[in-house]
Coordinates of C-alpha atoms (C1' of nucleotides) in Angstrom, one line a residue:
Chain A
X22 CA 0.0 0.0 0.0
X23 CA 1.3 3.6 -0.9
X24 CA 1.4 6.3 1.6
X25 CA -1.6 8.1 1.0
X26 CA 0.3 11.7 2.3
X27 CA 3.0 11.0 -0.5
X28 CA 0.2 10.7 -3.0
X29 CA -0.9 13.8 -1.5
X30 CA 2.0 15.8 -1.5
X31 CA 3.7 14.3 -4.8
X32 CA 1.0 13.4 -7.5
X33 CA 2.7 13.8 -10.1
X34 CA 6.0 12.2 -9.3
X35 CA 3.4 9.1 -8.5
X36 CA 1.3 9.4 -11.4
X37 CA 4.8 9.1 -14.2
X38 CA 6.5 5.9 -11.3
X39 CA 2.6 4.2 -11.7
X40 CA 2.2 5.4 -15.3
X41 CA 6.0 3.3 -16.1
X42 CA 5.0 -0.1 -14.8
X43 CA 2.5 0.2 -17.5
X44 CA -1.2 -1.3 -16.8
X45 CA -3.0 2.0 -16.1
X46 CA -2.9 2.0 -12.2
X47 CA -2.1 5.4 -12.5
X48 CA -5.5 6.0 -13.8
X49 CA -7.2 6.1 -10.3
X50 CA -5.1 8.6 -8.4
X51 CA -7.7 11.3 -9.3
X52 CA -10.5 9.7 -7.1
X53 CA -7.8 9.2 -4.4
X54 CA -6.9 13.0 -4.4
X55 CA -10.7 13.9 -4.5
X56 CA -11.7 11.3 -1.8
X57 CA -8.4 12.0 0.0
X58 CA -10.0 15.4 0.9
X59 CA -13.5 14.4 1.1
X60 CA -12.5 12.5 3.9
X61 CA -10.7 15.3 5.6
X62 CA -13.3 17.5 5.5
X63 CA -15.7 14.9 6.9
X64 CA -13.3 14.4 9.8
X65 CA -13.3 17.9 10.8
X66 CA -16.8 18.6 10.5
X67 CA -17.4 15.1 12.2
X68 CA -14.5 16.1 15.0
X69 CA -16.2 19.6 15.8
X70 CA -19.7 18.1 16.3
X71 CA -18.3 15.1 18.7
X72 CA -16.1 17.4 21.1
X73 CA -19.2 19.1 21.7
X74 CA -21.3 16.2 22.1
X75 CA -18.6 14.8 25.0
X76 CA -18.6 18.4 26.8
X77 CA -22.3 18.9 26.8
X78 CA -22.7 15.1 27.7
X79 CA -20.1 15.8 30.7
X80 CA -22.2 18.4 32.0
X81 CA -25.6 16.4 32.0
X82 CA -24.1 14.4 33.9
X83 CA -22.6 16.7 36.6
X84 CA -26.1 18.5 36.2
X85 CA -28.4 15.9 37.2
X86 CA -26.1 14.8 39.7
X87 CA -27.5 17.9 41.5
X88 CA -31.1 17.4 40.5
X89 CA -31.4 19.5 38.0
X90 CA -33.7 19.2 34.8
X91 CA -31.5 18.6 31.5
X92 CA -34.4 17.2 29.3
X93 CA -33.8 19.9 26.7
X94 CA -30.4 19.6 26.9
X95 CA -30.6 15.6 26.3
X96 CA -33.0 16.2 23.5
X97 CA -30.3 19.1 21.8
X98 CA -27.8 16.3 21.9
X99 CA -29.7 13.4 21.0
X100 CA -30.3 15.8 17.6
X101 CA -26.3 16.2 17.2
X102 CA -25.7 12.5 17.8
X103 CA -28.2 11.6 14.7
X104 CA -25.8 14.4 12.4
X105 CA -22.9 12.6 13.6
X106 CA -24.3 9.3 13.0
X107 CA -25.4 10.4 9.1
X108 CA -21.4 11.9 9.2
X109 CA -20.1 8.4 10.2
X110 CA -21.9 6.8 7.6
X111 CA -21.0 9.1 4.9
X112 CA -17.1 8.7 6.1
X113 CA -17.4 4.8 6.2
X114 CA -18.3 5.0 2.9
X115 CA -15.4 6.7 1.8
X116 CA -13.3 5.3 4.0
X117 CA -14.2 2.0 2.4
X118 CA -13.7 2.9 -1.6
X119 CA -10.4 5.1 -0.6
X120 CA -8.7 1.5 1.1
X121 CA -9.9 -0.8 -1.5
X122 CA -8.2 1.8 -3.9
X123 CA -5.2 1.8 -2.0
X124 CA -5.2 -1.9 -1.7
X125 CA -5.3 -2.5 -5.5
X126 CA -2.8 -0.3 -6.6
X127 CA 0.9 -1.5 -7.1
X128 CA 4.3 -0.4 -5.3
X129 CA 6.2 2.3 -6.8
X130 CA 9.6 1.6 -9.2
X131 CA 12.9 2.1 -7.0
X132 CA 14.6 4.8 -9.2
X133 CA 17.0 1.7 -9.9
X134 CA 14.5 0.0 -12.1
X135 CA 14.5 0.4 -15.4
X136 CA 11.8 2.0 -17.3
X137 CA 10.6 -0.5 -19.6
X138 CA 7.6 -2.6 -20.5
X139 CA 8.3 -6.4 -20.7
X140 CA 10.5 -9.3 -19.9
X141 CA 12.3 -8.5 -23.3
X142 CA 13.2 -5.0 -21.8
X143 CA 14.9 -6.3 -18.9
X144 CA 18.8 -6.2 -18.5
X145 CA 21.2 -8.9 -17.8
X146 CA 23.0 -8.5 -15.3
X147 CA 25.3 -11.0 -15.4
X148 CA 26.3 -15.2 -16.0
X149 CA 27.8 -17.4 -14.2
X150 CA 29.0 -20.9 -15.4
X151 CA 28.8 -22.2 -18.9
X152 CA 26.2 -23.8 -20.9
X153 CA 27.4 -27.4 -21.1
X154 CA 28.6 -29.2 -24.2
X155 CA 27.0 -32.7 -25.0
X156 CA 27.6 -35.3 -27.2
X157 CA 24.4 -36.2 -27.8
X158 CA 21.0 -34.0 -28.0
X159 CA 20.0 -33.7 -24.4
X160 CA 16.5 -34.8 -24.2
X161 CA 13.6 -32.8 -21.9
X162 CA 13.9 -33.8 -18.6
X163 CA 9.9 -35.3 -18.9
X164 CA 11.3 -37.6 -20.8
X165 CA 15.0 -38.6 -18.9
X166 CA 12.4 -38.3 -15.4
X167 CA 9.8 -40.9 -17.0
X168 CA 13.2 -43.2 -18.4
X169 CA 14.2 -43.0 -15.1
X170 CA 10.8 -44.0 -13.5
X171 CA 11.3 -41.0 -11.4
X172 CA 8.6 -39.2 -12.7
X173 CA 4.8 -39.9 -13.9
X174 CA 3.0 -37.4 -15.1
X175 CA -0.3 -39.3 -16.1
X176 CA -1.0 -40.8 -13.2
X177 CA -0.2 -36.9 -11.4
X178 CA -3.0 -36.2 -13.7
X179 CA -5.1 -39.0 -12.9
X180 CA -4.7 -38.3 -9.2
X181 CA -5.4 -34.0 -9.2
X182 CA -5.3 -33.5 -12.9
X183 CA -3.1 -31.3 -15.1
X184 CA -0.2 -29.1 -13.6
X185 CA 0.5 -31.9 -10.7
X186 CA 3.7 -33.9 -10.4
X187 CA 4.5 -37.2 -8.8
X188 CA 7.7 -37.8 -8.2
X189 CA 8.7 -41.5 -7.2
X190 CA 11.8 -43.8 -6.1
X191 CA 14.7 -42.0 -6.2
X192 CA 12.7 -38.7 -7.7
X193 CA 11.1 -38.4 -4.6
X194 CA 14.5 -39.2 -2.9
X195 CA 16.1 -36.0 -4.6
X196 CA 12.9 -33.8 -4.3
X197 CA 13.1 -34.3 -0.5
X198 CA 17.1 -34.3 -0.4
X199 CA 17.1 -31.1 -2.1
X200 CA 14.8 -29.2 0.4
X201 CA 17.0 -30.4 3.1
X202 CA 20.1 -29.2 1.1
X203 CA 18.6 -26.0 0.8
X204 CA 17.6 -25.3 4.5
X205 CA 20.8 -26.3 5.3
X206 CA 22.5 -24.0 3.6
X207 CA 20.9 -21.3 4.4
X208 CA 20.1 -21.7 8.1
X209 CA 24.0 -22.9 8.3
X210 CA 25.8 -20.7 6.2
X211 CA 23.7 -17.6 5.4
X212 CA 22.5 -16.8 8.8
X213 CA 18.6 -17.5 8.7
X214 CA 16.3 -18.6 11.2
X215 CA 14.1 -21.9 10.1
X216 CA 10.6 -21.6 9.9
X217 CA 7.6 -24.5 9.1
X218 CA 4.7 -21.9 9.0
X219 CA 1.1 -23.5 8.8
X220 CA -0.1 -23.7 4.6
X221 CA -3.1 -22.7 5.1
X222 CA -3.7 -18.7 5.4
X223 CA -6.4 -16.6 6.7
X224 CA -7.3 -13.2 4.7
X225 CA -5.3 -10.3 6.7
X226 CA -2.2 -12.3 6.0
X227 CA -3.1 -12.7 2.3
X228 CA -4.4 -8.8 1.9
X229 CA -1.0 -8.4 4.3
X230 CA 1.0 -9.4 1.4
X231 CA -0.9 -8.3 -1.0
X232 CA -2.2 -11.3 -2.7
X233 CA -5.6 -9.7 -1.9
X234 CA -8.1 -8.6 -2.9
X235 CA -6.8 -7.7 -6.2
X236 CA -5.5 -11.5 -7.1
X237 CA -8.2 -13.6 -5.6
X238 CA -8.8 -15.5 -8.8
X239 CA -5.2 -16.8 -8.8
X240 CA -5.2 -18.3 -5.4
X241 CA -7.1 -21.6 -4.3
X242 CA -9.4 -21.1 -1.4
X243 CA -11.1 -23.5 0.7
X244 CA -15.4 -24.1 0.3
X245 CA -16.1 -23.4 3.6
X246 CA -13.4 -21.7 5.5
X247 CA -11.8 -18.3 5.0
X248 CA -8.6 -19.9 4.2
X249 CA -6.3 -20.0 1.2
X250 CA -3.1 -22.3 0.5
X251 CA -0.1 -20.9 0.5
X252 CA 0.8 -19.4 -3.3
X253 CA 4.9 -19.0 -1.3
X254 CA 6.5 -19.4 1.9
X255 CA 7.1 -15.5 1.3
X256 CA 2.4 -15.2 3.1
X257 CA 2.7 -16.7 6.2
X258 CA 6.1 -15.7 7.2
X259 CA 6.4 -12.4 6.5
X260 CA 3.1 -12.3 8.3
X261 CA 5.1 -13.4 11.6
X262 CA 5.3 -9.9 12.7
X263 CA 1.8 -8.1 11.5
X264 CA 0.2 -5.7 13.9
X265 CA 4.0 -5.8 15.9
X266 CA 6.5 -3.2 17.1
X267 CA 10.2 -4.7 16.6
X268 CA 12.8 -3.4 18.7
X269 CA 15.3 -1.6 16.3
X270 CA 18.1 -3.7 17.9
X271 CA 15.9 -6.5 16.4
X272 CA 16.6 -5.9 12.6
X273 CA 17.3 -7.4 10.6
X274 CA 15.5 -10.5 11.0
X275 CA 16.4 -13.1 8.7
X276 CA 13.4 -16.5 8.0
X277 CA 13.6 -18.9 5.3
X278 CA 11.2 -21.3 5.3
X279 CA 10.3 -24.7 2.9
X280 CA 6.9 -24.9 2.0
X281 CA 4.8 -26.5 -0.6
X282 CA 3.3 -23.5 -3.2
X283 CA 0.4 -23.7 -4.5
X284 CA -0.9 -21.4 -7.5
X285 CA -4.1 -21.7 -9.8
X286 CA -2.4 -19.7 -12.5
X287 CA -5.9 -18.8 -14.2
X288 CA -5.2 -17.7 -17.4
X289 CA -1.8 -19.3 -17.6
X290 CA -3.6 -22.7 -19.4
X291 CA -1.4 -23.3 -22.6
X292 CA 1.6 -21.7 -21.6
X293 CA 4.7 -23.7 -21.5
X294 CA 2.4 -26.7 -20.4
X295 CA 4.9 -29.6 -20.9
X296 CA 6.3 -31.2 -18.1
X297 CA 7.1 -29.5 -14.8
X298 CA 7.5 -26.1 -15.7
X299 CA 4.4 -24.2 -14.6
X300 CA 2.6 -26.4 -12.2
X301 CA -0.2 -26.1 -9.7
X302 CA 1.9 -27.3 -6.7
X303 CA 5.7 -27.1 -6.3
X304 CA 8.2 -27.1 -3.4
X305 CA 10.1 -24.0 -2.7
X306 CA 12.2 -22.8 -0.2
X307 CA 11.7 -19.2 0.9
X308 CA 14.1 -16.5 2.5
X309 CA 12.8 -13.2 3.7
X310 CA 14.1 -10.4 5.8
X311 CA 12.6 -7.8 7.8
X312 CA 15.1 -4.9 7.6
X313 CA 15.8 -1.4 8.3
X314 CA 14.7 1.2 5.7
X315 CA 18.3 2.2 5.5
X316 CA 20.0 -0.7 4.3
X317 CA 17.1 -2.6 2.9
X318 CA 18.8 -2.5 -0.4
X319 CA 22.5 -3.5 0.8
X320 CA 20.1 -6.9 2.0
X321 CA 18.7 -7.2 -1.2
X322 CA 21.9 -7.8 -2.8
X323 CA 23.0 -10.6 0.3
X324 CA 20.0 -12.5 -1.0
X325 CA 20.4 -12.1 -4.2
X326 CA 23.9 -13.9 -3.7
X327 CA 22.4 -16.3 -1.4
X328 CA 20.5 -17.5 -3.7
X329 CA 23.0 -17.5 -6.6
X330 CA 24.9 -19.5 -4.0
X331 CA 22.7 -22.2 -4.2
X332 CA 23.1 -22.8 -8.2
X333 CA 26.7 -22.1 -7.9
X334 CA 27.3 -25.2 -5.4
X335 CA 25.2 -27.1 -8.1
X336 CA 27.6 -26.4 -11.2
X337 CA 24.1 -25.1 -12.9
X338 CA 25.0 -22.2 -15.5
X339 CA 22.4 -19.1 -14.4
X340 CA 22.1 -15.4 -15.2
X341 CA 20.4 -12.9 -13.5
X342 CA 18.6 -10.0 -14.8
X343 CA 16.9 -7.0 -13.3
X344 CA 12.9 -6.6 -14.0
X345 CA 11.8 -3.8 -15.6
X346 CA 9.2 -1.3 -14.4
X347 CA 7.0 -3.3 -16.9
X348 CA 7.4 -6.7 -15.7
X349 CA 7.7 -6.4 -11.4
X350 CA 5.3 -7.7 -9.0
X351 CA 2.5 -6.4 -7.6
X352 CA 4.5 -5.3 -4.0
X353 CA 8.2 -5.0 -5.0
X354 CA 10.4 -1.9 -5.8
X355 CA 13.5 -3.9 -6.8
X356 CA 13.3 -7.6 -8.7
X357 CA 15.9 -9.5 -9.4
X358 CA 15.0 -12.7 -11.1
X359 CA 17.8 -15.6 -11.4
X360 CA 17.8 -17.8 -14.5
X361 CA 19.0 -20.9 -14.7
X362 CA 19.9 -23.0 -18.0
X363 CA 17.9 -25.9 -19.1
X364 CA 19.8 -27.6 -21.6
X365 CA 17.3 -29.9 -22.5
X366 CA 14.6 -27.4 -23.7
X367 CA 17.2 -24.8 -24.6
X368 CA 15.9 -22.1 -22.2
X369 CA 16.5 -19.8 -19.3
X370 CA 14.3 -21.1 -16.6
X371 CA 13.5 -18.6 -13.6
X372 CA 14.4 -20.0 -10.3
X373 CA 14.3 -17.6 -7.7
X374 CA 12.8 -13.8 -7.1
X375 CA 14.5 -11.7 -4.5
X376 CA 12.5 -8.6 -4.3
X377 CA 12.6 -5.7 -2.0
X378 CA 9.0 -4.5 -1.1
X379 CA 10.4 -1.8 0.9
X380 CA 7.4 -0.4 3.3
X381 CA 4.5 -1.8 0.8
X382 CA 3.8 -5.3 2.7
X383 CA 4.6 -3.7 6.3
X384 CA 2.4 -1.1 5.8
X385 CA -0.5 -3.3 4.9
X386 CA 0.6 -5.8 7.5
X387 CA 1.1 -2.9 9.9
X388 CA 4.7 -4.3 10.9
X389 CA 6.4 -1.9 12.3
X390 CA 10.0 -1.0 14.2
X391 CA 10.6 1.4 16.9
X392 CA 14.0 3.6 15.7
X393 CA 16.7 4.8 17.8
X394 CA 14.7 8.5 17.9
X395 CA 12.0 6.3 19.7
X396 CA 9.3 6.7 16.3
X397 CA 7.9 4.0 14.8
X398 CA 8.4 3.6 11.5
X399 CA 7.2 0.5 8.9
X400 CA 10.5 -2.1 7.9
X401 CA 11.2 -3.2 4.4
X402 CA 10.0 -6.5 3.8
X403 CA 12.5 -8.7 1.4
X404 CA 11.4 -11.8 -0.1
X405 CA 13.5 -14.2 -2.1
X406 CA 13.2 -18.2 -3.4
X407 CA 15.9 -19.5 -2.3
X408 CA 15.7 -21.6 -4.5
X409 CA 12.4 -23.0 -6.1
X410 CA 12.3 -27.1 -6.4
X411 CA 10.6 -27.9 -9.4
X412 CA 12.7 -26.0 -11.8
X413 CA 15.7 -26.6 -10.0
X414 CA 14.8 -29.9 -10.3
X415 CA 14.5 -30.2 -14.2
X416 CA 18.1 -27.9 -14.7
X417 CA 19.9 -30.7 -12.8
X418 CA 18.1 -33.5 -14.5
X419 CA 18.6 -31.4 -17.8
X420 CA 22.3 -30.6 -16.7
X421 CA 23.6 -34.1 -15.4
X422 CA 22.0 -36.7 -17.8
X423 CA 24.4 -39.0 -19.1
X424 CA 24.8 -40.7 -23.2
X425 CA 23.5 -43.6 -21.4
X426 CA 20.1 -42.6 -19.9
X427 CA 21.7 -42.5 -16.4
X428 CA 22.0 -39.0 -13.8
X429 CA 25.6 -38.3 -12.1
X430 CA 24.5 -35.7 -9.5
X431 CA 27.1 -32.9 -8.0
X432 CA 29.0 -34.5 -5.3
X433 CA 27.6 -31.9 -2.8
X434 CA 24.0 -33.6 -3.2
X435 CA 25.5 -37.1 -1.8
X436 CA 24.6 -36.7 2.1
X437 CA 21.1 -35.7 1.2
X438 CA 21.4 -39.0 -1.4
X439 CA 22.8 -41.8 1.0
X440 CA 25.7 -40.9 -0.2
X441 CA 24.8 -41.8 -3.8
X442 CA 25.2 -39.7 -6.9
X443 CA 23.8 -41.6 -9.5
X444 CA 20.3 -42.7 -10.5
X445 CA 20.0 -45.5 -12.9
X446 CA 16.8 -47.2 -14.6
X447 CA 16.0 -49.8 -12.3
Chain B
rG21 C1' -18.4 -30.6 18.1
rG22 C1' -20.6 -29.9 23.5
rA23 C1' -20.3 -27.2 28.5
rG24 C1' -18.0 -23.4 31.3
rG25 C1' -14.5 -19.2 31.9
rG26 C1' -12.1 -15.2 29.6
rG27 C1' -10.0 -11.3 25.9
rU28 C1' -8.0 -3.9 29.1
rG29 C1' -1.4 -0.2 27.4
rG30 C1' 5.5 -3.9 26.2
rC31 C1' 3.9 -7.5 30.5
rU32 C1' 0.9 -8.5 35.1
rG33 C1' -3.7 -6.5 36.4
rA34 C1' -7.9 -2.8 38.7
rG35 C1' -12.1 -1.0 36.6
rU36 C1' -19.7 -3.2 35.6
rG37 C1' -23.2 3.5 32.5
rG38 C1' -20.7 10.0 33.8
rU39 C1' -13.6 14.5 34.8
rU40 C1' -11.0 6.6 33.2
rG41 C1' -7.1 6.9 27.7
rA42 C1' -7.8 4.1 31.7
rA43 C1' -5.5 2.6 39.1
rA44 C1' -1.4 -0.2 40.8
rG45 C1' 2.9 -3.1 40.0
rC46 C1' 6.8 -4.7 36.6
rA47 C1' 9.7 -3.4 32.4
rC48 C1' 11.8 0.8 29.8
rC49 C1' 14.0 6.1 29.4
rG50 C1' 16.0 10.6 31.9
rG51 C1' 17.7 12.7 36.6
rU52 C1' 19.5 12.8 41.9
rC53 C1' 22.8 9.9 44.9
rU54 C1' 27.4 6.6 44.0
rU55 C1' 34.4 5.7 42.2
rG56 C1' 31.0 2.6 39.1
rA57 C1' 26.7 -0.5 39.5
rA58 C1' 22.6 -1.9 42.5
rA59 C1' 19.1 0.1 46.0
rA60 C1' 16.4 4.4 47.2
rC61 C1' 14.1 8.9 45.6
rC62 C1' 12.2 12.5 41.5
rG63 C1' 10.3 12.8 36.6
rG64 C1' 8.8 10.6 31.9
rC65 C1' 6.6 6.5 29.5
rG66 C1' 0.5 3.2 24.3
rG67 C1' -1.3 3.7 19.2
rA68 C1' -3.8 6.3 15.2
rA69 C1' -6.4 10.3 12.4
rC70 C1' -7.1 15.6 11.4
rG71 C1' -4.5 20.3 12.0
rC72 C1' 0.7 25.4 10.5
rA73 C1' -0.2 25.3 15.6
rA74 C1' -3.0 25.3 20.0
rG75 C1' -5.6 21.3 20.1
rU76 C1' -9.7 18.0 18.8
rU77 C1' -11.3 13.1 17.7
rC78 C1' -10.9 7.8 17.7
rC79 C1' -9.0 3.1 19.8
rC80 C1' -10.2 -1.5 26.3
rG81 C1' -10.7 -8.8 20.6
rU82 C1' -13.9 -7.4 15.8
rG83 C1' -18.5 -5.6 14.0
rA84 C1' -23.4 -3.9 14.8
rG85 C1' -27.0 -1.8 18.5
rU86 C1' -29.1 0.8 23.2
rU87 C1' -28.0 5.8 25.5
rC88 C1' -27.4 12.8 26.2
rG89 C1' -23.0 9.7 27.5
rA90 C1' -20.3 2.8 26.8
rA91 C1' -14.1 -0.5 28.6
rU92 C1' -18.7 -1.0 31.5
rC93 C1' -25.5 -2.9 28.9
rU94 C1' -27.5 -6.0 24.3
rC95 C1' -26.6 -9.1 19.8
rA96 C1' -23.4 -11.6 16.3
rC97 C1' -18.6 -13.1 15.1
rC98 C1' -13.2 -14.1 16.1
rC99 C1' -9.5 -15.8 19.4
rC100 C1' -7.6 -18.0 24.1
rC101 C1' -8.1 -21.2 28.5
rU102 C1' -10.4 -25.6 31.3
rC103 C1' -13.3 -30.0 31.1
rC104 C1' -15.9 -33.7 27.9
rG105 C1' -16.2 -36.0 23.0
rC106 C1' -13.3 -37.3 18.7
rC107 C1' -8.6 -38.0 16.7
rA108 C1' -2.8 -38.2 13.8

RNA sequence: GGAGGGGUGGCUGAGUGGUUGAAAGCACCGGUCUUGAAAACCGGCGGAACGCAAGUUCCCGUGAGUUCGAAUCUCACCCCCUCCGCCA
């Protein structure tokens, strides 16, 4: 959520940031501004009417103490109380439309981001590794995972339907090893705290967030609870701290968290479909950080290596690349997006996020720090996959098949393997 | 799911219709004292909105209602605790 005073005070510097990520949101600030000061006036007009109401409503009381007759004074006020209540109806009312505005409209570009309007607009920012040389054609990994018998799509399908994946034997094996791998790692090595959070989420987390209202069609909710499953790690945990005062000395707090993810992705039907690319459910292991406004973007760059650190242990080739104005998230200021290669289907595959959301999430989620000066003031909220599974999972399948069929997994992966590297047709 | 009890400031906890935004204690901050610390004593100490300011208003789980006036009364919902039932 934007700070309504710097909508207020800087329209127009909003208006061009809004007007760059490029889908119109600019388009309501007018109502804002004009509902902005309905709402002020209504307050003061509202304000005058109750202080009298409390004094006048003091002195009945301090009258008839005494015995005397206040009839027409109780009758004058019971005339004021029916203004204020038409007042506080009025202001609900536009109290209401201003928040669900607020609530819908996107975070502002850092000044960082460049202005642009879609993935093809975003800059690299730089490669690590190499594409690796076959002698063969490497094959998809839907094919080396079914070879393998460590993957079976139709029966996913048969089980939940499309955009499921069932991963078996030794699939299943390296699906659970890697989650472990990747806790490890970063409880061990990067500093983080581990976290299981509950899946399921109530709505102030979700509108915390910002997954609502505006994307309620993407996320599965259950028939007769208010509860949604978690679409990332990145919901429930940085809900930890809603409606909390941290201690300055606090920050910055550093979660990761595994979690299942789970994503309708309306409107995605058709989209690069085959295999385990876009999926319904996948595993992913989240790191976020609730930090200090001043050095929220020195954190953003830890996590970003963090999570390169992940494919860099693996010997997977990535890049990363900076999102455009046009392409960010709802919440974030900053995105980085890390790439990694899939030889297989000769493509970049997007593996991890790490976005700083600055005050946008804490200000919905009302998380907030008390500073050295003794104010409060809202943290940044930084969210990053650290790594996700499923993709991961195809790059190294991709990465490390063999002429004969076979995988020889990265030595690293061996304690989370039995010690074992290689999967073979059984 | 059933029965009962309860949700008040960072914490504990008074308060059952009228100077109560809220006693008291703890915690915390500043000061006096002290070589320093502790103790003692003095003072300060919730959040939000509006306003240039003075200040005004709102907040005692949430939302409706009764009343001139609600933390206090009524209704609904949410959450917590105890017991019972069920259960991994």
């Amino acid at each position: 959520m934007l700070d309504i005073k710097l909508i207020r005070d800087n329209p127009d510097a909003v208006r061009k940031r809004l007007a760059d990520r490029g889908r119109g949101d600019e388009a309501v600030l007018n109502e804002i501004t004009v509902r902005d000061q309905e709402r002020r006036a209504l307050i003061v007009e509202a304000d005058k009417l109750k202080a009298r109401r409390n004094a006048v409503s003091k002195e009945i009381g301090a009258l008839k103490a005494k015995g005397v007759d206040v009839s027409e004074r109780m009758a004058e006020m019971k005339e004021v109380g029916n203004v204020i209540a038409a007042g506080d109806q009025r202001m609900a009312h536009v109290d209401e439309r201003l928040r669900v505005i607020l609530l819908t409209i996107p975070n502002l570009p850092h000044p960082s981001v460049p202005t642009g309007k879609d993935a093809a607009d975003n800059p690299e920012i730089r490669r690590w590794g190499q594409k690796p040389e076959f002698a063969f054609k490497p094959k998809p990994h839907w094919e080396i995972g079914e070879a393998l018998d460590i993957l079976d799509f139709p029966r996913a399908t048969k089980i939940s339907g499309s955009g499921f994946i069932l991963y078996k034997g030794a699939g299943a094996r390296l699906e659970r090893g890697l989650i472990n791998f990747l806790l490890d790692l970063h409880t061990r090595e990067h500093g983080y705290t581990e976290i299981f959070p509950p899946f399921l989420i109530n709505r102030a987390s979700m509108i915390g967030t910002g997954q609502l209202p505006k994307f309620e069609e993407d996320m599965y909710r259950l028939r007769d609870d208010e509860l949604y499953l978690a679409p990332t790690a990145e919901v429930p945990v940085s809900n930890i701290h809603r409606d909390e005062i941290l201690r300055h000395d606090q920050l910055p707090i550093y979660y990761c968290a595994y979690t299942p993810c789970f994503r309708r992705e309306a409107g995605a039907a058709g989209k690069e479909t085959r295999g385990m690319i876009r999926v319904h459910q996948f595993d992913k292991v989240e790191m976020v950080k609730f930090s200090h406004p001043d050095s929220s973007y020195d954190e953003l760059e830890k996590m970003l290596a963090n999570a390169e650190k992940v494919l860099q242990l693996l010997g997977l080739h990535y890049r990363v690349i900076l999102l455009c104005t046009g392409d960010m998230g709802f919440a974030s200021a900053k995105t980085y997006d890390i790439e990694v290669w899939a030889p297989g289907q000769n493509a970049y595959l997007e593996v991890s996020s790490c976005s700083n959301c600055e005050d946008f999430q804490s200000r919905r989620a009302n998380i907030r720090f008390k500073d050295k000066d003794g104010k409060n003031r809202f943290v940044h909220l930084l969210n990053g996959s650290g790594t996700a599974l499923a993709r991961l999972f195809v790059a190294l399948l991709e990465t490390y098949q063999q002429p004969d069929g076979s995988l020889l997994l990265p030595e690293i992966l061996a304690p989370y393997l039995s010690g074992v590297r290689a999967i073979h047709r059984k």
